[in-house]
GROMACS .gro file of C-alpha atoms in nm:
model
  354
    1MET     CA    1   0.000  -0.001   0.000
    2LYS     CA    2   0.136   0.341  -0.096
    3SER     CA    3   0.230   0.554   0.204
    4GLN     CA    4   0.057   0.886   0.254
    5ALA     CA    5   0.248   1.179   0.102
    6LEU     CA    6   0.087   1.449   0.314
    7LEU     CA    7   0.056   1.508   0.686
    8PHE     CA    8  -0.218   1.721   0.842
    9LYS     CA    9  -0.130   1.846   1.190
   10ALA     CA   10  -0.298   2.096   1.418
   11GLY     CA   11  -0.248   2.281   1.742
   12ARG     CA   12  -0.466   2.188   2.038
   13GLY     CA   13  -0.746   2.434   1.975
   14ALA     CA   14  -0.758   2.379   1.599
   15TYR     CA   15  -0.748   2.001   1.644
   16LYS     CA   16  -1.043   2.004   1.884
   17ASP     CA   17  -1.237   2.250   1.670
   18ILE     CA   18  -1.196   2.060   1.341
   19ARG     CA   19  -1.252   1.715   1.490
   20GLU     CA   20  -1.580   1.838   1.637
   21ARG     CA   21  -1.705   2.067   1.360
   22GLY     CA   22  -1.516   1.955   1.052
   23PHE     CA   23  -1.295   2.165   0.830
   24ALA     CA   24  -1.442   2.469   0.658
   25GLU     CA   25  -1.237   2.705   0.441
   26GLU     CA   26  -1.452   2.997   0.556
   27ARG     CA   27  -1.298   2.980   0.905
   28ILE     CA   28  -0.942   3.037   0.781
   29GLY     CA   29  -0.834   3.382   0.897
   30THR     CA   30  -0.460   3.363   0.827
   31ILE     CA   31  -0.233   3.178   0.587
   32ALA     CA   32   0.127   3.156   0.706
   33GLY     CA   33   0.443   3.110   0.499
   34ALA     CA   34   0.786   3.037   0.644
   35SER     CA   35   1.136   3.126   0.529
   36GLY     CA   36   1.322   2.857   0.341
   37GLY     CA   37   1.448   2.967  -0.001
   38ALA     CA   38   1.448   2.678  -0.247
   39LYS     CA   39   1.252   2.463   0.001
   40TRP     CA   40   0.943   2.635  -0.136
   41LEU     CA   41   0.964   2.415  -0.447
   42VAL     CA   42   0.822   2.127  -0.243
   43LEU     CA   43   0.511   2.346  -0.193
   44SER     CA   44   0.466   2.489  -0.542
   45GLN     CA   45   0.213   2.222  -0.641
   46LEU     CA   46   0.024   2.261  -0.312
   47ASP     CA   47   0.022   2.638  -0.366
   48ARG     CA   48  -0.164   2.578  -0.691
   49VAL     CA   49  -0.436   2.380  -0.511
   50ILE     CA   50  -0.467   2.643  -0.237
   51ALA     CA   51  -0.478   2.929  -0.487
   52GLY     CA   52  -0.719   2.760  -0.725
   53ARG     CA   53  -0.944   2.584  -0.478
   54LEU     CA   54  -0.927   2.741  -0.131
   55LEU     CA   55  -0.869   3.109  -0.194
   56PRO     CA   56  -1.201   3.159  -0.377
   57LYS     CA   57  -1.387   3.006  -0.079
   58LEU     CA   58  -1.222   3.220   0.192
   59SER     CA   59  -1.434   3.465   0.385
   60GLY     CA   60  -1.230   3.786   0.399
   61PRO     CA   61  -1.043   3.958   0.521
   62VAL     CA   62  -0.775   3.686   0.536
   63HIS     CA   63  -0.421   3.775   0.645
   64LEU     CA   64  -0.125   3.645   0.449
   65LEU     CA   65   0.184   3.645   0.671
   66GLY     CA   66   0.514   3.565   0.502
   67SER     CA   67   0.880   3.594   0.580
   68SER     CA   68   1.144   3.556   0.309
   69ILE     CA   69   1.026   3.304   0.047
   70GLY     CA   70   0.684   3.300   0.221
   71ALA     CA   71   0.643   3.669   0.130
   72TRP     CA   72   0.731   3.589  -0.232
   73ARG     CA   73   0.472   3.310  -0.243
   74PHE     CA   74   0.201   3.529  -0.097
   75ALA     CA   75   0.280   3.812  -0.336
   76CYS     CA   76   0.160   3.556  -0.592
   77TYR     CA   77  -0.147   3.457  -0.388
   78ALA     CA   78  -0.269   3.816  -0.361
   79GLN     CA   79  -0.259   3.894  -0.732
   80SER     CA   80  -0.574   3.884  -0.942
   81ASP     CA   81  -0.458   3.564  -1.115
   82PRO     CA   82  -0.262   3.378  -0.845
   83LEU     CA   83  -0.225   3.060  -1.048
   84ALA     CA   84  -0.054   3.247  -1.332
   85ALA     CA   85   0.173   3.421  -1.080
   86ILE     CA   86   0.270   3.092  -0.917
   87GLU     CA   87   0.350   2.948  -1.262
   88ARG     CA   88   0.577   3.246  -1.335
   89PHE     CA   89   0.745   3.214  -0.996
   90GLU     CA   90   0.816   2.843  -1.031
   91SER     CA   91   0.942   2.877  -1.390
   92LEU     CA   92   1.173   3.169  -1.309
   93TYR     CA   93   1.299   3.009  -0.987
   94LEU     CA   94   1.385   2.684  -1.159
   95ALA     CA   95   1.569   2.867  -1.439
   96GLN     CA   96   1.774   3.110  -1.227
   97SER     CA   97   2.145   3.102  -1.313
   98TYR     CA   98   2.461   3.272  -1.196
   99SER     CA   99   2.829   3.296  -1.276
  100ASP     CA  100   3.066   3.044  -1.113
  101LYS     CA  101   3.134   3.258  -0.807
  102PRO     CA  102   2.859   3.520  -0.792
  103ALA     CA  103   2.901   3.823  -0.570
  104ALA     CA  104   2.620   3.971  -0.361
  105ASP     CA  105   2.554   4.233  -0.631
  106GLU     CA  106   2.486   3.967  -0.894
  107ILE     CA  107   2.263   3.752  -0.670
  108SER     CA  108   2.067   4.057  -0.559
  109ARG     CA  109   2.024   4.176  -0.916
  110VAL     CA  110   1.898   3.836  -1.037
  111GLY     CA  111   1.657   3.821  -0.743
  112ARG     CA  112   1.518   4.167  -0.809
  113ASP     CA  113   1.476   4.093  -1.183
  114MET     CA  114   1.293   3.771  -1.097
  115LEU     CA  115   1.065   3.954  -0.851
  116GLN     CA  116   0.980   4.220  -1.112
  117GLN     CA  117   0.872   3.951  -1.359
  118ILE     CA  118   0.669   3.761  -1.099
  119ILE     CA  119   0.479   4.074  -0.998
  120GLY     CA  120   0.441   4.209  -1.352
  121GLU     CA  121   0.311   4.549  -1.454
  122SER     CA  122  -0.016   4.539  -1.258
  123GLY     CA  123   0.070   4.303  -0.972
  124VAL     CA  124   0.157   4.567  -0.712
  125ALA     CA  125  -0.174   4.751  -0.758
  126GLU     CA  126  -0.364   4.420  -0.750
  127ILE     CA  127  -0.199   4.310  -0.424
  128VAL     CA  128  -0.263   4.628  -0.227
  129ALA     CA  129  -0.623   4.643  -0.352
  130SER     CA  130  -0.705   4.273  -0.308
  131PRO     CA  131  -1.070   4.262  -0.198
  132LYS     CA  132  -1.023   3.963   0.032
  133LEU     CA  133  -0.651   3.912   0.107
  134ARG     CA  134  -0.426   4.128   0.324
  135LEU     CA  135  -0.054   4.081   0.259
  136HIS     CA  136   0.182   4.132   0.554
  137ILE     CA  137   0.558   4.094   0.512
  138LEU     CA  138   0.821   4.026   0.778
  139ALA     CA  139   1.176   4.154   0.734
  140VAL     CA  140   1.435   4.277   0.985
  141LEU     CA  141   1.586   4.622   1.028
  142SER     CA  142   1.958   4.572   1.092
  143ARG     CA  143   2.119   4.753   1.382
  144HIS     CA  144   2.480   4.862   1.440
  145ILE     CA  145   2.739   4.677   1.229
  146THR     CA  146   2.480   4.428   1.096
  147SER     CA  147   2.356   4.719   0.884
  148SER     CA  148   2.679   4.722   0.683
  149ASP     CA  149   2.723   4.527   0.357
  150ILE     CA  150   3.101   4.533   0.399
  151ARG     CA  151   3.162   4.162   0.444
  152PRO     CA  152   3.412   4.170   0.737
  153LEU     CA  153   3.187   4.405   0.937
  154LEU     CA  154   2.866   4.220   0.854
  155GLY     CA  155   3.035   3.887   0.923
  156ALA     CA  156   3.149   4.005   1.262
  157GLY     CA  157   2.801   4.133   1.342
  158MET     CA  158   2.637   3.808   1.238
  159LEU     CA  159   2.883   3.605   1.443
  160ALA     CA  160   2.808   3.820   1.747
  161ALA     CA  161   2.434   3.771   1.689
  162ILE     CA  162   2.473   3.394   1.656
  163THR     CA  163   2.669   3.385   1.981
  164ALA     CA  164   2.414   3.601   2.165
  165ASN     CA  165   2.131   3.381   2.037
  166LEU     CA  166   2.291   3.079   2.207
  167VAL     CA  167   2.231   3.251   2.538
  168SER     CA  168   1.888   3.401   2.464
  169ARG     CA  169   1.676   3.444   2.154
  170ARG     CA  170   1.564   3.780   2.287
  171ALA     CA  171   1.928   3.899   2.267
  172LEU     CA  172   1.884   3.920   1.890
  173GLY     CA  173   1.692   4.239   1.957
  174LEU     CA  174   2.031   4.404   2.013
  175PHE     CA  175   2.116   4.338   1.649
  176PHE     CA  176   1.783   4.342   1.462
  177SER     CA  177   1.435   4.490   1.493
  178ARG     CA  178   1.138   4.304   1.353
  179ALA     CA  179   1.001   4.496   1.053
  180LEU     CA  180   0.634   4.432   0.978
  181PHE     CA  181   0.510   4.574   0.650
  182PHE     CA  182   0.134   4.556   0.703
  183ASP     CA  183  -0.187   4.617   0.509
  184VAL     CA  184  -0.354   4.908   0.686
  185ARG     CA  185  -0.708   4.804   0.591
  186ASP     CA  186  -0.728   4.539   0.864
  187LEU     CA  187  -0.476   4.510   1.149
  188PRO     CA  188  -0.357   4.150   1.185
  189PRO     CA  189  -0.348   3.948   1.509
  190PHE     CA  190   0.034   3.970   1.509
  191TYR     CA  191   0.041   4.350   1.489
  192ASN     CA  192   0.166   4.369   1.850
  193ALA     CA  193   0.377   4.052   1.845
  194PRO     CA  194   0.611   4.049   2.147
  195GLY     CA  195   0.972   3.942   2.176
  196PHE     CA  196   1.163   4.201   1.975
  197PRO     CA  197   1.162   4.572   1.899
  198MET     CA  198   0.924   4.621   1.607
  199GLU     CA  199   0.893   4.868   1.321
  200ARG     CA  200   0.541   4.880   1.181
  201ILE     CA  201   0.544   5.007   0.823
  202ARG     CA  202   0.241   5.063   0.606
  203LEU     CA  203   0.255   4.847   0.294
  204SER     CA  204   0.190   5.051  -0.020
  205GLU     CA  205   0.241   5.052  -0.392
  206SER     CA  206   0.560   5.253  -0.340
  207ASN     CA  207   0.730   5.008  -0.105
  208LEU     CA  208   0.584   4.663  -0.180
  209LEU     CA  209   0.859   4.546  -0.415
  210ASP     CA  210   1.130   4.666  -0.177
  211ALA     CA  211   0.957   4.497   0.118
  212VAL     CA  212   0.935   4.159  -0.060
  213ALA     CA  213   1.295   4.189  -0.180
  214ALA     CA  214   1.418   4.281   0.168
  215SER     CA  215   1.232   3.994   0.329
  216GLY     CA  216   1.436   3.749   0.120
  217SER     CA  217   1.775   3.927   0.130
  218ILE     CA  218   2.001   3.668   0.294
  219PRO     CA  219   2.291   3.829   0.487
  220MET     CA  220   2.641   3.772   0.341
  221LEU     CA  221   2.481   3.631   0.024
  222MET     CA  222   2.276   3.932  -0.088
  223ASN     CA  223   2.279   4.304  -0.029
  224GLY     CA  224   2.040   4.453   0.222
  225VAL     CA  225   1.767   4.683   0.094
  226ARG     CA  226   1.802   5.048   0.190
  227ASN     CA  227   1.590   5.358   0.159
  228ILE     CA  228   1.254   5.183   0.153
  229PRO     CA  229   0.978   5.443   0.101
  230GLY     CA  230   0.768   5.498   0.414
  231ALA     CA  231   1.006   5.297   0.634
  232PRO     CA  232   1.256   5.420   0.894
  233PRO     CA  233   1.602   5.463   0.739
  234GLY     CA  234   1.838   5.172   0.755
  235THR     CA  235   1.922   4.834   0.603
  236TYR     CA  236   1.648   4.572   0.577
  237ARG     CA  237   1.728   4.202   0.550
  238ASP     CA  238   1.579   3.852   0.548
  239GLY     CA  239   1.278   3.816   0.777
  240GLY     CA  240   1.380   3.462   0.861
  241ILE     CA  241   1.658   3.589   1.087
  242LEU     CA  242   1.398   3.649   1.358
  243ASP     CA  243   1.090   3.477   1.211
  244TYR     CA  244   1.218   3.167   1.035
  245HIS     CA  245   0.911   2.949   1.097
  246LEU     CA  246   0.689   3.225   1.240
  247ASP     CA  247   0.692   3.165   1.616
  248LEU     CA  248   0.431   3.433   1.686
  249GLN     CA  249   0.056   3.450   1.737
  250THR     CA  250  -0.099   3.437   1.391
  251SER     CA  251  -0.466   3.356   1.458
  252ASP     CA  252  -0.766   3.545   1.581
  253PRO     CA  253  -0.943   3.350   1.858
  254ASP     CA  254  -1.236   3.240   1.642
  255ARG     CA  255  -1.044   3.163   1.321
  256LEU     CA  256  -0.778   2.924   1.196
  257THR     CA  257  -0.431   2.962   1.051
  258LEU     CA  258  -0.350   2.749   0.748
  259TYR     CA  259   0.021   2.676   0.733
  260PRO     CA  260   0.153   2.493   0.424
  261HIS     CA  261   0.502   2.401   0.545
  262PHE     CA  262   0.811   2.215   0.425
  263PHE     CA  263   0.838   1.990   0.731
  264ASP     CA  264   0.641   1.860   1.029
  265TRP     CA  265   0.869   2.056   1.266
  266MET     CA  266   0.939   2.427   1.324
  267LYS     CA  267   1.224   2.643   1.450
  268PRO     CA  268   1.170   2.999   1.573
  269GLY     CA  269   1.466   3.176   1.409
  270TRP     CA  270   1.730   3.125   1.142
  271PHE     CA  271   2.004   3.079   1.404
  272ASP     CA  272   1.800   2.813   1.585
  273ARG     CA  273   1.816   2.554   1.307
  274GLN     CA  274   2.087   2.348   1.477
  275LEU     CA  275   1.974   2.414   1.835
  276SER     CA  276   1.785   2.109   1.956
  277TRP     CA  277   1.666   2.287   2.270
  278ARG     CA  278   1.513   2.589   2.092
  279LYS     CA  279   1.146   2.509   2.041
  280HIS     CA  280   0.838   2.675   1.893
  281ASP     CA  281   0.591   2.803   2.155
  282PRO     CA  282   0.285   2.573   2.137
  283ALA     CA  283   0.063   2.867   2.235
  284ASN     CA  284   0.149   3.028   1.900
  285THR     CA  285   0.020   2.728   1.701
  286GLU     CA  286  -0.291   2.674   1.915
  287ARG     CA  287  -0.520   2.741   1.618
  288THR     CA  288  -0.282   2.643   1.337
  289VAL     CA  289  -0.333   2.368   1.078
  290VAL     CA  290  -0.009   2.252   0.917
  291ILE     CA  291  -0.009   2.076   0.580
  292CYS     CA  292   0.331   1.929   0.496
  293PRO     CA  293   0.500   1.646   0.306
  294SER     CA  294   0.559   1.332   0.514
  295PRO     CA  295   0.912   1.218   0.597
  296ASP     CA  296   0.851   0.911   0.379
  297PHE     CA  297   0.763   1.130   0.083
  298ILE     CA  298   1.068   1.354   0.138
  299SER     CA  299   1.296   1.050   0.154
  300GLY     CA  300   1.181   0.963  -0.199
  301LEU     CA  301   1.275   1.303  -0.347
  302PRO     CA  302   1.607   1.341  -0.534
  303ASN     CA  303   1.892   1.292  -0.286
  304GLY     CA  304   1.631   1.215  -0.020
  305LYS     CA  305   1.568   1.577   0.077
  306VAL     CA  306   1.372   1.893   0.006
  307PRO     CA  307   1.555   2.127  -0.237
  308ASP     CA  308   1.761   2.387  -0.056
  309ARG     CA  309   2.030   2.653  -0.098
  310THR     CA  310   2.317   2.402  -0.063
  311ASP     CA  311   2.219   2.266  -0.406
  312PHE     CA  312   2.377   2.576  -0.563
  313VAL     CA  313   2.712   2.468  -0.420
  314ASN     CA  314   2.686   2.089  -0.441
  315PHE     CA  315   2.573   2.057  -0.801
  316SER     CA  316   2.647   2.212  -1.136
  317GLN     CA  317   2.385   2.449  -1.272
  318LYS     CA  318   2.262   2.184  -1.514
  319GLU     CA  319   2.247   1.916  -1.243
  320ARG     CA  320   2.065   2.143  -1.000
  321MET     CA  321   1.803   2.245  -1.251
  322LYS     CA  322   1.739   1.880  -1.340
  323LEU     CA  323   1.713   1.775  -0.974
  324TRP     CA  324   1.476   2.061  -0.892
  325GLN     CA  325   1.256   1.987  -1.192
  326GLU     CA  326   1.238   1.622  -1.083
  327ALA     CA  327   1.146   1.725  -0.728
  328VAL     CA  328   0.869   1.957  -0.849
  329ALA     CA  329   0.734   1.683  -1.076
  330GLN     CA  330   0.720   1.436  -0.785
  331CYS     CA  331   0.542   1.696  -0.570
  332ARG     CA  332   0.240   1.681  -0.800
  333ARG     CA  333   0.152   1.381  -0.587
  334LEU     CA  334   0.111   1.620  -0.290
  335ALA     CA  335  -0.140   1.827  -0.489
  336ASP     CA  336  -0.329   1.517  -0.599
  337GLU     CA  337  -0.353   1.394  -0.243
  338LEU     CA  338  -0.471   1.731  -0.108
  339ASN     CA  339  -0.739   1.748  -0.379
  340ASP     CA  340  -0.847   1.394  -0.290
  341VAL     CA  341  -0.866   1.473   0.084
  342LEU     CA  342  -1.073   1.785   0.015
  343ASP     CA  343  -1.298   1.607  -0.237
  344LYS     CA  344  -1.379   1.337   0.019
  345GLY     CA  345  -1.398   1.563   0.323
  346GLN     CA  346  -1.126   1.365   0.497
  347LEU     CA  347  -0.914   1.643   0.647
  348ALA     CA  348  -1.066   1.612   0.994
  349ALA     CA  349  -1.014   1.234   0.992
  350ARG     CA  350  -0.651   1.272   0.878
  351LEU     CA  351  -0.569   1.534   1.141
  352GLU     CA  352  -0.293   1.470   1.396
  353ARG     CA  353  -0.172   1.679   1.688
  354LEU     CA  354   0.125   1.908   1.636
   0.00000   0.00000   0.00000
């Protein structure tokens, strides 16, 4: 018998709610998207199902909260034709290419060009005027020497931040402020998220592209984004530094958060990936429903893993593109299974506890 490709997991409140009342798209109030770079390719087929099947059934307003690649995905969701935007995103992401040893300027330029094509001529206006969806983007505002793009200075600042994080996650507030670019039409449940100093910046047509670009600007690999219109001056970088897997309250009390994720586990910040003792706060996923590929499915992907940034180093450009295309093709099984679960109303029965 073929093993299940998808897992459906929920926090305590969401689990109880759905097991008693069933799953209804109309009760989704937030969709969450984590950082993860190329890991998003394992979700690109699921994104098509969500965009084509769930988004039209949502009862707005629904908050889209993304950091890094999550913000890029949701900039597709919030366009008038999200399926076409996702197709552009996947095609451009698979085809990205660089010189043998690209500098930050080259990687940043390729990223910005890709973003411009994904959004297109009318995408920005469509996103900020979406009748149902409210896009919110997480980045960080760098402080002190972490604001520099001079590699020795930035490297020293990042090393100091990594060391401080070993002692306390809150110590990262000495190096970075959380930057929330938010849709002013409806304040989200994470508007006053605790834990770090926060800059709240109104998302607008004039700063949306910069905000999405900043949210995915990986330190040491890409340049930070400066002079963002409507934002405090400074250098903005990857939102995953503080909010890697979104360890903050995302749900209103009477609604659910849908969280399509790469894995069945979460880490609060980028620097916590190797820290076994650093855990997600269960209170923050109380009303969250996670949809993710199963470990068995992941083990069957090329090289037995989800695509990630190390593939740029470990494989030639031609090899990487082939491996990523194979992974995306295999992930159509995830979309088929999600469609089948929704068709048969089986989500509640498949639900497990986070």
